[in-house]
Short mmCIF file of C-alpha atoms in Angstrom, two decimals:
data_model
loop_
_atom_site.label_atom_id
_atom_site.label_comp_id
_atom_site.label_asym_id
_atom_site.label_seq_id
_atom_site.Cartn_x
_atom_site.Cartn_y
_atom_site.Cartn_z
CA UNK A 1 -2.67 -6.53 -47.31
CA UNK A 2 -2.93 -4.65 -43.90
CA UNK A 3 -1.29 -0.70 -44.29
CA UNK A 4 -0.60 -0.77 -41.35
CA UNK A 5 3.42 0.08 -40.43
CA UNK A 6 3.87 -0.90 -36.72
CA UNK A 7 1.57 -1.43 -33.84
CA UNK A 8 1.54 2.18 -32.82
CA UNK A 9 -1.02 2.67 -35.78
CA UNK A 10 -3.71 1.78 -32.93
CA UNK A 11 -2.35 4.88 -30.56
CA UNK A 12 -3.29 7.21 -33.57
CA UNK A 13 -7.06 4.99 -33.65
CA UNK A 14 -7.60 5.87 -29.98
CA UNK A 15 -6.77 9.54 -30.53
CA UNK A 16 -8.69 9.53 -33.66
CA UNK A 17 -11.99 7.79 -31.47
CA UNK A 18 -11.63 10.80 -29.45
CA UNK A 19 -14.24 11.17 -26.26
CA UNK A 20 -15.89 7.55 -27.20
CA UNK A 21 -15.57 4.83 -24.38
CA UNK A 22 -13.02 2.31 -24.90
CA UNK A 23 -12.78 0.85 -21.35
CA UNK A 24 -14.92 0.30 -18.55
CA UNK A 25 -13.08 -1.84 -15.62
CA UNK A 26 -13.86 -2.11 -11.34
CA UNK A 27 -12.43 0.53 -9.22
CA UNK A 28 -13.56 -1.26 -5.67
CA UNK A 29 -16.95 -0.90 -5.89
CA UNK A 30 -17.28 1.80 -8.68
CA UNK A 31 -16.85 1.43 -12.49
CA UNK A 32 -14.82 3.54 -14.12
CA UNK A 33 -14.84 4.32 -18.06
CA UNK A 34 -11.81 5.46 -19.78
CA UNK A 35 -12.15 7.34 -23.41
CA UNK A 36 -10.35 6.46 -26.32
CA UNK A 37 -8.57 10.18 -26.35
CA UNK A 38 -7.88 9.69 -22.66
CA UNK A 39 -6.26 5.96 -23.17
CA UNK A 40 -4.08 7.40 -26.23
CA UNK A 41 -2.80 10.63 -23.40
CA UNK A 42 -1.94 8.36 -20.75
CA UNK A 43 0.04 6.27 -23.07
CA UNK A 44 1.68 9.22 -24.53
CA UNK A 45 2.47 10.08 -20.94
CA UNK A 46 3.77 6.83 -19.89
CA UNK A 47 6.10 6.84 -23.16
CA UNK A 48 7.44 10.24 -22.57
CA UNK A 49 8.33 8.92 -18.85
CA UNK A 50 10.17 5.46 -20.61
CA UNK A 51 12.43 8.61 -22.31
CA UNK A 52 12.78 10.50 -19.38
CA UNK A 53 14.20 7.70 -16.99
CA UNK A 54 16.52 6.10 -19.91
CA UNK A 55 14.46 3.17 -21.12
CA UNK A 56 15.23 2.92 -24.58
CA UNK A 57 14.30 0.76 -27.44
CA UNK A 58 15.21 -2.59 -27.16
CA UNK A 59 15.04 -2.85 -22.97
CA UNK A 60 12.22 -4.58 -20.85
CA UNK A 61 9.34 -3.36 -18.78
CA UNK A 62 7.83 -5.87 -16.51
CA UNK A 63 4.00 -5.54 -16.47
CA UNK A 64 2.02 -7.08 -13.20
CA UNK A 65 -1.30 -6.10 -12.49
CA UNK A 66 -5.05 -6.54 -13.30
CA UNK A 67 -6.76 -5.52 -16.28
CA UNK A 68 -7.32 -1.44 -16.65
CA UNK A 69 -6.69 0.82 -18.54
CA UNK A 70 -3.48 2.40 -17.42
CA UNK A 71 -2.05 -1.61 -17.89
CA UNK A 72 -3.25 -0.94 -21.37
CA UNK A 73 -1.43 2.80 -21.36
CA UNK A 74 1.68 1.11 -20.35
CA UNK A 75 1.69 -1.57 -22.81
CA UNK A 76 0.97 0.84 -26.09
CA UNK A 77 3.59 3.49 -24.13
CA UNK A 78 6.10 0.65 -24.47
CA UNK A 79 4.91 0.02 -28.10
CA UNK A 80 5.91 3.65 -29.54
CA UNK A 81 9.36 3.57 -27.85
CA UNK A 82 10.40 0.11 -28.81
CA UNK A 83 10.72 -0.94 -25.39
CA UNK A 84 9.84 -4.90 -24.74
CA UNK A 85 6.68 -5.64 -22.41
CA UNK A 86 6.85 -8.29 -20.36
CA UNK A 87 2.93 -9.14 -19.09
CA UNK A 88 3.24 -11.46 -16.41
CA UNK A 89 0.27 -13.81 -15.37
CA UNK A 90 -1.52 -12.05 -12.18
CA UNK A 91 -1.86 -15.52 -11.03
CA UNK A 92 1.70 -16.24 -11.48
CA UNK A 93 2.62 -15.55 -8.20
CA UNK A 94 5.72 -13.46 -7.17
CA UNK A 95 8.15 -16.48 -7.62
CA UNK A 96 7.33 -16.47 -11.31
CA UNK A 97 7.22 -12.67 -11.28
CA UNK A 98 11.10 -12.67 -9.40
CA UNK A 99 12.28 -15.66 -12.29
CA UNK A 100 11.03 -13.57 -14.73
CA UNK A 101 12.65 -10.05 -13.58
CA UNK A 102 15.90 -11.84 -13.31
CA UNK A 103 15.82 -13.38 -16.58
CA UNK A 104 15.02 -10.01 -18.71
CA UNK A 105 16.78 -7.56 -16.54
CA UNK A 106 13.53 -5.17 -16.87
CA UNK A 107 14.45 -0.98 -16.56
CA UNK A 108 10.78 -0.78 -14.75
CA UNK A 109 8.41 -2.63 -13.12
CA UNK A 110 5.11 -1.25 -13.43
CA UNK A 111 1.72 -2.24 -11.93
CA UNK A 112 -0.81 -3.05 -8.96
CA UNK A 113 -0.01 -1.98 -6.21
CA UNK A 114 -0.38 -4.72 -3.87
CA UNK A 115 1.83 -7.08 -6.29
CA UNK A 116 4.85 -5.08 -6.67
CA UNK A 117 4.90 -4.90 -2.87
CA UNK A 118 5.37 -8.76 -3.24
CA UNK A 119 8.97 -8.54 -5.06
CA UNK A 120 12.33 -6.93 -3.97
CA UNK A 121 12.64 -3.37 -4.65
CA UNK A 122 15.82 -3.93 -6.75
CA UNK A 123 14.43 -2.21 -9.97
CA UNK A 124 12.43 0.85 -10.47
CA UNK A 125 8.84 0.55 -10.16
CA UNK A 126 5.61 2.81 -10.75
CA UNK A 127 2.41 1.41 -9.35
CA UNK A 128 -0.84 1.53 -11.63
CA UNK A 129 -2.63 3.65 -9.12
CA UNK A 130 0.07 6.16 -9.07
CA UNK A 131 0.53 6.84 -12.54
CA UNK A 132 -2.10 10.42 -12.40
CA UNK A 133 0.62 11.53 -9.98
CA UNK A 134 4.21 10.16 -10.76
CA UNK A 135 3.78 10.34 -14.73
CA UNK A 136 4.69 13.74 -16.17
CA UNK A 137 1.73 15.32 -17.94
CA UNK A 138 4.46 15.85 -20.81
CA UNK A 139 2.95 13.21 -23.88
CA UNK A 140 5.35 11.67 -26.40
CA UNK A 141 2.61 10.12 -29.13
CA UNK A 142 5.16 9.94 -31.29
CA UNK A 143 6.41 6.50 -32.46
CA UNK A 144 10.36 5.30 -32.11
CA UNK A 145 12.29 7.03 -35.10
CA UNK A 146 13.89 3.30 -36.27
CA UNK A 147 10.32 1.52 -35.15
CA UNK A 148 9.83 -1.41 -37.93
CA UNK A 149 7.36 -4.38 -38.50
CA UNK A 150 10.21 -6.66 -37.28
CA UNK A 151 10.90 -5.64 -33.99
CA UNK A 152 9.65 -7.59 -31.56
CA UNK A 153 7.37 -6.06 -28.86
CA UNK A 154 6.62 -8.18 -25.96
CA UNK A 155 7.62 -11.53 -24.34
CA UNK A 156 4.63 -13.87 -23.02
CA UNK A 157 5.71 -16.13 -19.94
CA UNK A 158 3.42 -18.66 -19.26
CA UNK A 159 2.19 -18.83 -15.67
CA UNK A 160 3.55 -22.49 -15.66
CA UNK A 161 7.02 -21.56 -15.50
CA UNK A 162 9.44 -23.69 -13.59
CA UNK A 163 13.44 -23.54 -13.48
CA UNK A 164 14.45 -20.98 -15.96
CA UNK A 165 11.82 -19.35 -17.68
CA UNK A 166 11.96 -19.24 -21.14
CA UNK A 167 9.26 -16.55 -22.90
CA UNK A 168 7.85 -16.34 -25.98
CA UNK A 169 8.94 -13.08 -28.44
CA UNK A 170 5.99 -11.80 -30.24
CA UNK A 171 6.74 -9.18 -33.26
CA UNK A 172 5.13 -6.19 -34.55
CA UNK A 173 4.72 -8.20 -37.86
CA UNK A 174 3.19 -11.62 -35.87
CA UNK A 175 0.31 -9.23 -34.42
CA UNK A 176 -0.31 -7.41 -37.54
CA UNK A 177 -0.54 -10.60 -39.51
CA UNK A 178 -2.82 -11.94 -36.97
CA UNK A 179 -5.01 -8.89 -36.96
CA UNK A 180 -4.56 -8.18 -41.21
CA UNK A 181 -7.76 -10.76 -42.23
CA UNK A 182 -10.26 -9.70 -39.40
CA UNK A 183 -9.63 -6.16 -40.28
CA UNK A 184 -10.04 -6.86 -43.67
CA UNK A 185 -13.26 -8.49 -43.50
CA UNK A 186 -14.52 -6.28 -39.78
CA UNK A 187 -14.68 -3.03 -42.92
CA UNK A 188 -17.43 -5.13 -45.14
CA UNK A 189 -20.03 -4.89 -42.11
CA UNK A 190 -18.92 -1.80 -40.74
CA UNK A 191 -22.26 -0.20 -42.06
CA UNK A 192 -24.31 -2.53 -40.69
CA UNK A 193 -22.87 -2.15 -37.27
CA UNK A 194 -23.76 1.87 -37.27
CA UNK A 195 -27.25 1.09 -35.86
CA UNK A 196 -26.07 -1.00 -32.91
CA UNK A 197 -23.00 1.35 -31.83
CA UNK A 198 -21.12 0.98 -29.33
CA UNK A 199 -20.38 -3.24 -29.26
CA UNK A 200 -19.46 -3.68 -26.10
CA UNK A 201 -17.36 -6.60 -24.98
CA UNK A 202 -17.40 -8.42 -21.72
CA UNK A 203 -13.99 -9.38 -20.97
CA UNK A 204 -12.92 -12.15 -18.87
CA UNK A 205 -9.57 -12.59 -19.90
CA UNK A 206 -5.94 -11.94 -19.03
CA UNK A 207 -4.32 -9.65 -20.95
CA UNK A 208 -1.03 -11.53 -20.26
CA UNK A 209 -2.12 -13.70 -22.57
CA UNK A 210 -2.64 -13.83 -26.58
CA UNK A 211 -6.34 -14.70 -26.51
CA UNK A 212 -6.96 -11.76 -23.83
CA UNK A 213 -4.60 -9.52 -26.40
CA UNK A 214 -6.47 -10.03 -29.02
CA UNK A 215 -10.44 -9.62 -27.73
CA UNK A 216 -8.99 -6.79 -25.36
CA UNK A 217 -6.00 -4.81 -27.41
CA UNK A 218 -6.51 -5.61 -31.29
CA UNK A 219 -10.41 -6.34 -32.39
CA UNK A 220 -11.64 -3.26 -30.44
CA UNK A 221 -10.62 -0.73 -32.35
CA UNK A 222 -11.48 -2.14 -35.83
CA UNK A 223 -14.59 -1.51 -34.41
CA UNK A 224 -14.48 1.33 -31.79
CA UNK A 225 -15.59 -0.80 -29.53
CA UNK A 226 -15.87 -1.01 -25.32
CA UNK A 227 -14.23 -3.14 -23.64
CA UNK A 228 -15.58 -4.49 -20.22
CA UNK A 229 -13.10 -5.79 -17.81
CA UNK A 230 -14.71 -8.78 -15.53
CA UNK A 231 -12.45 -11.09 -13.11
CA UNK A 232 -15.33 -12.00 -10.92
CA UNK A 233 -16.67 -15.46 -12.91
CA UNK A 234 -19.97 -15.72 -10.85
CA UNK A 235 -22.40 -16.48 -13.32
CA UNK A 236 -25.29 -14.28 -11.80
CA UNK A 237 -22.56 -11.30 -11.84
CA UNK A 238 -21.65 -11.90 -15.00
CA UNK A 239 -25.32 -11.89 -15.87
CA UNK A 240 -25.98 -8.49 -14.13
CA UNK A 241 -23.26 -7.01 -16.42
CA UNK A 242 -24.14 -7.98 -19.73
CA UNK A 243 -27.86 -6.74 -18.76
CA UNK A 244 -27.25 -3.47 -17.09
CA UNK A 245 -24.36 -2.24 -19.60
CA UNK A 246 -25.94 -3.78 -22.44
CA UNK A 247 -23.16 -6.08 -23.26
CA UNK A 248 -23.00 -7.25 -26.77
CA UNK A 249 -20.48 -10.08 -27.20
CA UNK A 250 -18.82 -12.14 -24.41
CA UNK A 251 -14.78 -13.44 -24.74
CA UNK A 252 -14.80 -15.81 -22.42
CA UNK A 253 -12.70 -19.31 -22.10
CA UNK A 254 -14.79 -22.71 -22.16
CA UNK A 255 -15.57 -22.90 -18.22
CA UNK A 256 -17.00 -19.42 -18.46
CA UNK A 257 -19.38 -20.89 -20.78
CA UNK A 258 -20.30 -24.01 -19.00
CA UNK A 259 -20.89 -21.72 -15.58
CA UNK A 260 -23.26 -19.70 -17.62
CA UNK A 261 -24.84 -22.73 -19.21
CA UNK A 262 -25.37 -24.42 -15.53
CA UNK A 263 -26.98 -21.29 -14.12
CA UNK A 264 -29.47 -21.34 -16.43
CA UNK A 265 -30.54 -24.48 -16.01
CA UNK A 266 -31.11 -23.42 -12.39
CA UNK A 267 -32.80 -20.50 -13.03
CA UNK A 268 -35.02 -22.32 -15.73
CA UNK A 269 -35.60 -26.00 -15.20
CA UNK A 270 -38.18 -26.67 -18.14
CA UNK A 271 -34.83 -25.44 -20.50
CA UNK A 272 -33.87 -29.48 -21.37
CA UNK A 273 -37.52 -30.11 -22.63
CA UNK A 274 -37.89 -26.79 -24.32
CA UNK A 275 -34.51 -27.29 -26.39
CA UNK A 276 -35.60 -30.64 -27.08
CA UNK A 277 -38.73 -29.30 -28.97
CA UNK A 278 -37.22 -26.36 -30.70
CA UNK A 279 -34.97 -29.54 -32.95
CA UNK A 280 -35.08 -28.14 -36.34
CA UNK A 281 -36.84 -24.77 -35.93
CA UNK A 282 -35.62 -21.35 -37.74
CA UNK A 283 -33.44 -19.33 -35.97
CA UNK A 284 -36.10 -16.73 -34.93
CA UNK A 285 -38.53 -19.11 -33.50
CA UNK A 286 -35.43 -20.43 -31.36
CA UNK A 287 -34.98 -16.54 -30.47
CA UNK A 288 -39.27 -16.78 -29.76
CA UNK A 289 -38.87 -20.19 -28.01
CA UNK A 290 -36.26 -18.56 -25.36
CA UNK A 291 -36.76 -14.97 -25.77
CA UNK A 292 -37.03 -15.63 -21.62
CA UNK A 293 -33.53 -16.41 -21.58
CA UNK A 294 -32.81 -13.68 -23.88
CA UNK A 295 -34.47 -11.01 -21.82
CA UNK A 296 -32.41 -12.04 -18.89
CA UNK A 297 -29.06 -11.14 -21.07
CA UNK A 298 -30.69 -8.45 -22.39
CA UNK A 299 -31.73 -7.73 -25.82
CA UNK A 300 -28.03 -6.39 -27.12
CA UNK A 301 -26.30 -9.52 -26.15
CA UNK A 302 -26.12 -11.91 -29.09
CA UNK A 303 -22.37 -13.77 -29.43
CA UNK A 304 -20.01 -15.56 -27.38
CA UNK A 305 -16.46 -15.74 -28.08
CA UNK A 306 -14.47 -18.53 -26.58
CA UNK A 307 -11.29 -19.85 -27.00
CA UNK A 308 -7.76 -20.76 -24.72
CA UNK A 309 -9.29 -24.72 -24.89
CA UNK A 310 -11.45 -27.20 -26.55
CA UNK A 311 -15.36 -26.04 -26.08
CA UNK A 312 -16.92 -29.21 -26.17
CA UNK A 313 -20.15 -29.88 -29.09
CA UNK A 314 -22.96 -30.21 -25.90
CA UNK A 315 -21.96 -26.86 -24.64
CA UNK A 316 -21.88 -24.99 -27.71
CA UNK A 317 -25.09 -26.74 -29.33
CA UNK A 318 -26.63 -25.46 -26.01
CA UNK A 319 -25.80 -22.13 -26.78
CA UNK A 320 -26.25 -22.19 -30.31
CA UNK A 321 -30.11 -23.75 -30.14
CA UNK A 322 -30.90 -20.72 -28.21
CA UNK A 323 -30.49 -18.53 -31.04
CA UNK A 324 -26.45 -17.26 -29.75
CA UNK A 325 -23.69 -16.66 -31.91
CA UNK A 326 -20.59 -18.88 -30.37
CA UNK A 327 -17.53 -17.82 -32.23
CA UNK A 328 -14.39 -20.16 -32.03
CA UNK A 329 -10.88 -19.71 -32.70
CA UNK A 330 -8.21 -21.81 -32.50
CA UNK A 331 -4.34 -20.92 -32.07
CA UNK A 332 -1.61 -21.05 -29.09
CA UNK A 333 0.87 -18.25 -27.84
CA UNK A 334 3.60 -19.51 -30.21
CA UNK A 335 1.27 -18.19 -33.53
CA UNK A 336 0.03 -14.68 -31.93
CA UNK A 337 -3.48 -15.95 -31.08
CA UNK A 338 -4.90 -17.08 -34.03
CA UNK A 339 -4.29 -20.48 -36.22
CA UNK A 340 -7.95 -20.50 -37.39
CA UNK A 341 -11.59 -19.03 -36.52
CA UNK A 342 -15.55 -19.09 -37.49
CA UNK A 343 -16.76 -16.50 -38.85
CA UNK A 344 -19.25 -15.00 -36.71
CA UNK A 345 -21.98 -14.71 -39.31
CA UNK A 346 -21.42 -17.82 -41.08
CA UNK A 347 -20.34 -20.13 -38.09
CA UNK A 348 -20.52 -23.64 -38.23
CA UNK A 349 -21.11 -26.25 -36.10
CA UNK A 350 -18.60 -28.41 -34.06
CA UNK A 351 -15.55 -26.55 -35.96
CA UNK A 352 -13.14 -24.06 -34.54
CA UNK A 353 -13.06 -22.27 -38.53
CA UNK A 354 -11.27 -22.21 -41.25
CA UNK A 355 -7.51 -21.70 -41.27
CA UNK A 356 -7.12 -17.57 -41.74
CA UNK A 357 -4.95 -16.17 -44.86
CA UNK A 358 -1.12 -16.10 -44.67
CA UNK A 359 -1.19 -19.34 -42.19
CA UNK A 360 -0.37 -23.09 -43.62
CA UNK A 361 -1.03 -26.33 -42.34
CA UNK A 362 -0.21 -29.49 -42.15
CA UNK A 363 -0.41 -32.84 -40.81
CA UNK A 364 2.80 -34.59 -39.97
CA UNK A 365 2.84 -38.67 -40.34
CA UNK A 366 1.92 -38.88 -36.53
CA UNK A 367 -1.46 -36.70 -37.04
CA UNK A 368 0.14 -33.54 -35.34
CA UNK A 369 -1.10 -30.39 -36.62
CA UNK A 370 1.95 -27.85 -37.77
CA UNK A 371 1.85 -24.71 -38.80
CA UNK A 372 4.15 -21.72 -40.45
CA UNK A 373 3.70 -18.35 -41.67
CA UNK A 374 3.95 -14.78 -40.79
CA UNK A 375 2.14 -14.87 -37.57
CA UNK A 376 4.62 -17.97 -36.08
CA UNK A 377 6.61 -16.57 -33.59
CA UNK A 378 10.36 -17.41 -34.21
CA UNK A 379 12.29 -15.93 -31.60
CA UNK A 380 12.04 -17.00 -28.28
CA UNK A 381 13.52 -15.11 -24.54
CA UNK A 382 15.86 -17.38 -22.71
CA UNK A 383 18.82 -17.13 -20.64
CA UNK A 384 18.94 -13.14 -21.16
CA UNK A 385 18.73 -12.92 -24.24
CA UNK A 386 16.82 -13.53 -28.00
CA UNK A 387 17.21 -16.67 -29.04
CA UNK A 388 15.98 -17.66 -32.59
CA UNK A 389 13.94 -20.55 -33.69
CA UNK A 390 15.66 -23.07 -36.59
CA UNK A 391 12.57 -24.27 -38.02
CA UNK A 392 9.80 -22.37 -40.09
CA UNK A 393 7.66 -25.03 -39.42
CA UNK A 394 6.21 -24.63 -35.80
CA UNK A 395 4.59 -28.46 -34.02
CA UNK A 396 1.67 -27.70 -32.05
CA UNK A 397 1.66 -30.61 -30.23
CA UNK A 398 -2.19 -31.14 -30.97
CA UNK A 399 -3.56 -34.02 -32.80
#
């Protein structure tokens, strides 16, 4: 069973990781890295300011910007006062970003600049490159007296939203249930992973949504890891940064991975014949076989991530025959990320893993896949308020 109480637990991990790196993410044409200690102040920071104007447990925050790490200091700032995020899609578009402010009735709207000049200036707003200056350097680290496993934490619009939105309510207990088996089984390797500390992540992904969460808020700090921010999907960048910062695992969606995958064909033309010829070789003579390849990633890099849709079997075999490690997952918004995933060192092939602990499935007469348990969100945002699901047993709609 995870120990852990709430999700403020992680502020405590940050402050505990002290000076090590836990983001790196584009500041125009400059990267900027962002410690663990210094992720866990700003937060504290940003909390202390929710008390200070009179957001209180229970109210909304809107959250509209790129990836960085004072997004992240916002979110976990919400988290220890048991105010509700609301992370809106930065491709949503201020239309979805006004539906959704009218809906939830946020106390603060808080990000980017250039997108909160986009919507009416009807509710008090802090911009993310103004938070050094307007945030008091008073911290509050301290969690929400009443804080419990139960509350919920944040609502997820999708960036599809027409008419009246309707969001989904994630809880403290959905994430941590989510979270519980990797962290159980991320402390068996934990020695093995001394000698290759820091694993860095290249991140590609929203944090508005679950999959972007979880590779960007939650798996990190089982492992004190970095994570990269990257919005620019040009292959050859994407390339550049995995070499140069000595990337070790990419979370990228299945696109990513077929941009990468037609790139190297480019850059390597004799690749179709050479895969065709390493057919049932070991592992490390596929590694020998396209150690070229490897060399261009760099040395480090040895995983992909991918999830948010189907990867298909010619793209991962691709990736797989030249000695990568492509991790799959599968789960929606509605089940806090996760439904099932591979295990990274003993992944199969053509399978998105076995279904995790405290999850249970079945198949209805139709062939839909449906699924209950502690991670199934139940509680939904609509019409202004919480409204709560009447079945246990959530239809995912896939086959």
């Amino acid at each position: 069973m995870n120990n852990r109480a709430t999700l403020a637990s992680f502020v405590r991990d940050f402050e505990k990781y002290g000076e090590q790196t836990v983001v790196v993410s584009r500041n125009g044409l400059r990267l900027e890295a962002t410690s663990y200690q210094a992720l866990a102040s700003l937060a504290g920071r940003f909390s202390a300011a929710l008390e200070q104007r009179g957001v209180h447990k229970g109210d909304r925050v809107v959250l509209w910007g790129e990836n960085s790490a004072a997004w992240m200091a916002a979110f976990f700032g919400c988290i220890l006062r048991g105010v509700l995020a609301v992370p809106l899609d930065v491709e949503g578009g201020p239309d979805l970003a006004a539906r959704v402010a009218g809906d939830t009735k946020p106390k603060l709207i808080v990000g980017d600049t250039t997108r909160l000049a986009a919507l009416a200036a009807t509710v008090p707003r802090i911009a993310f490159e103004d938070f050094p200056s307007q945030l008091a350097l008073i911290q509050n680290l301290e969690p929400e007296a009443t804080l419990h496993r139960d509350d919920p934490f944040q609502i997820i619009f999708t960036s599809g939203t027409t008419g009246t939105p309707k969001g989904v309510v994630h809880t403290h207990a959905n994430v941590l249930a989510s979270v519980a088996p990797i962290e159980q089984e991320v402390t068996k390797y934990l020695k093995y992973e001394r000698p290759f500390h820091p694993i860095r992540f290249l991140h590609t992904l929203p944090l508005s949504h679950v999959f972007g969460e979880f590779m960007g808020l939650w798996i990190p700090p089982l492992l004190a890891a970095e994570v990269h921010f990257e919005t620019r999907l040009a292959a050859s960048r994407l390339i550049g940064r995995i070499h140069s910062e000595r990337i070790s695992v990419l979370a990228a969606v299945p696109r990513v991975l077929d941009l990468l995958r037609d790139h190297l064909l480019h850059v390597f033309p004799d690749l179709p014949a050479r895969l065709d010829r390493s057919e049932g070789s070991s592992a490390w003579k596929r590694w020998w076989l396209f150690r070229d390849v490897h060399r261009l990633f760099g040395f480090k890099f040895w995983s992909l991530v991918c999830g948010g849709a189907a990867l298909s079997t010619h793209t991962e075999s691709f990736w797989r025959n030249h000695g990568f490690v492509v991790v799959q997952g599968y789960g929606m918004t509605e089940t806090t990320a996760l439904i099932s995933l591979n295990h990274p060192f003993h992944a199969s092939h053509g399978t998105v893993g076995k279904v995790l602990p405290g999850r249970e499935i079945r198949i209805a007469e139709d062939g839909e896949v449906q699924v209950r348990g502690e991670t199934i969100s139940n509680l939904s945002w609509q019409n202004g308020r919480l409204e709560h699901s009447g079945s246990e047993w959530l239809p995912t709609g896939d086959l």
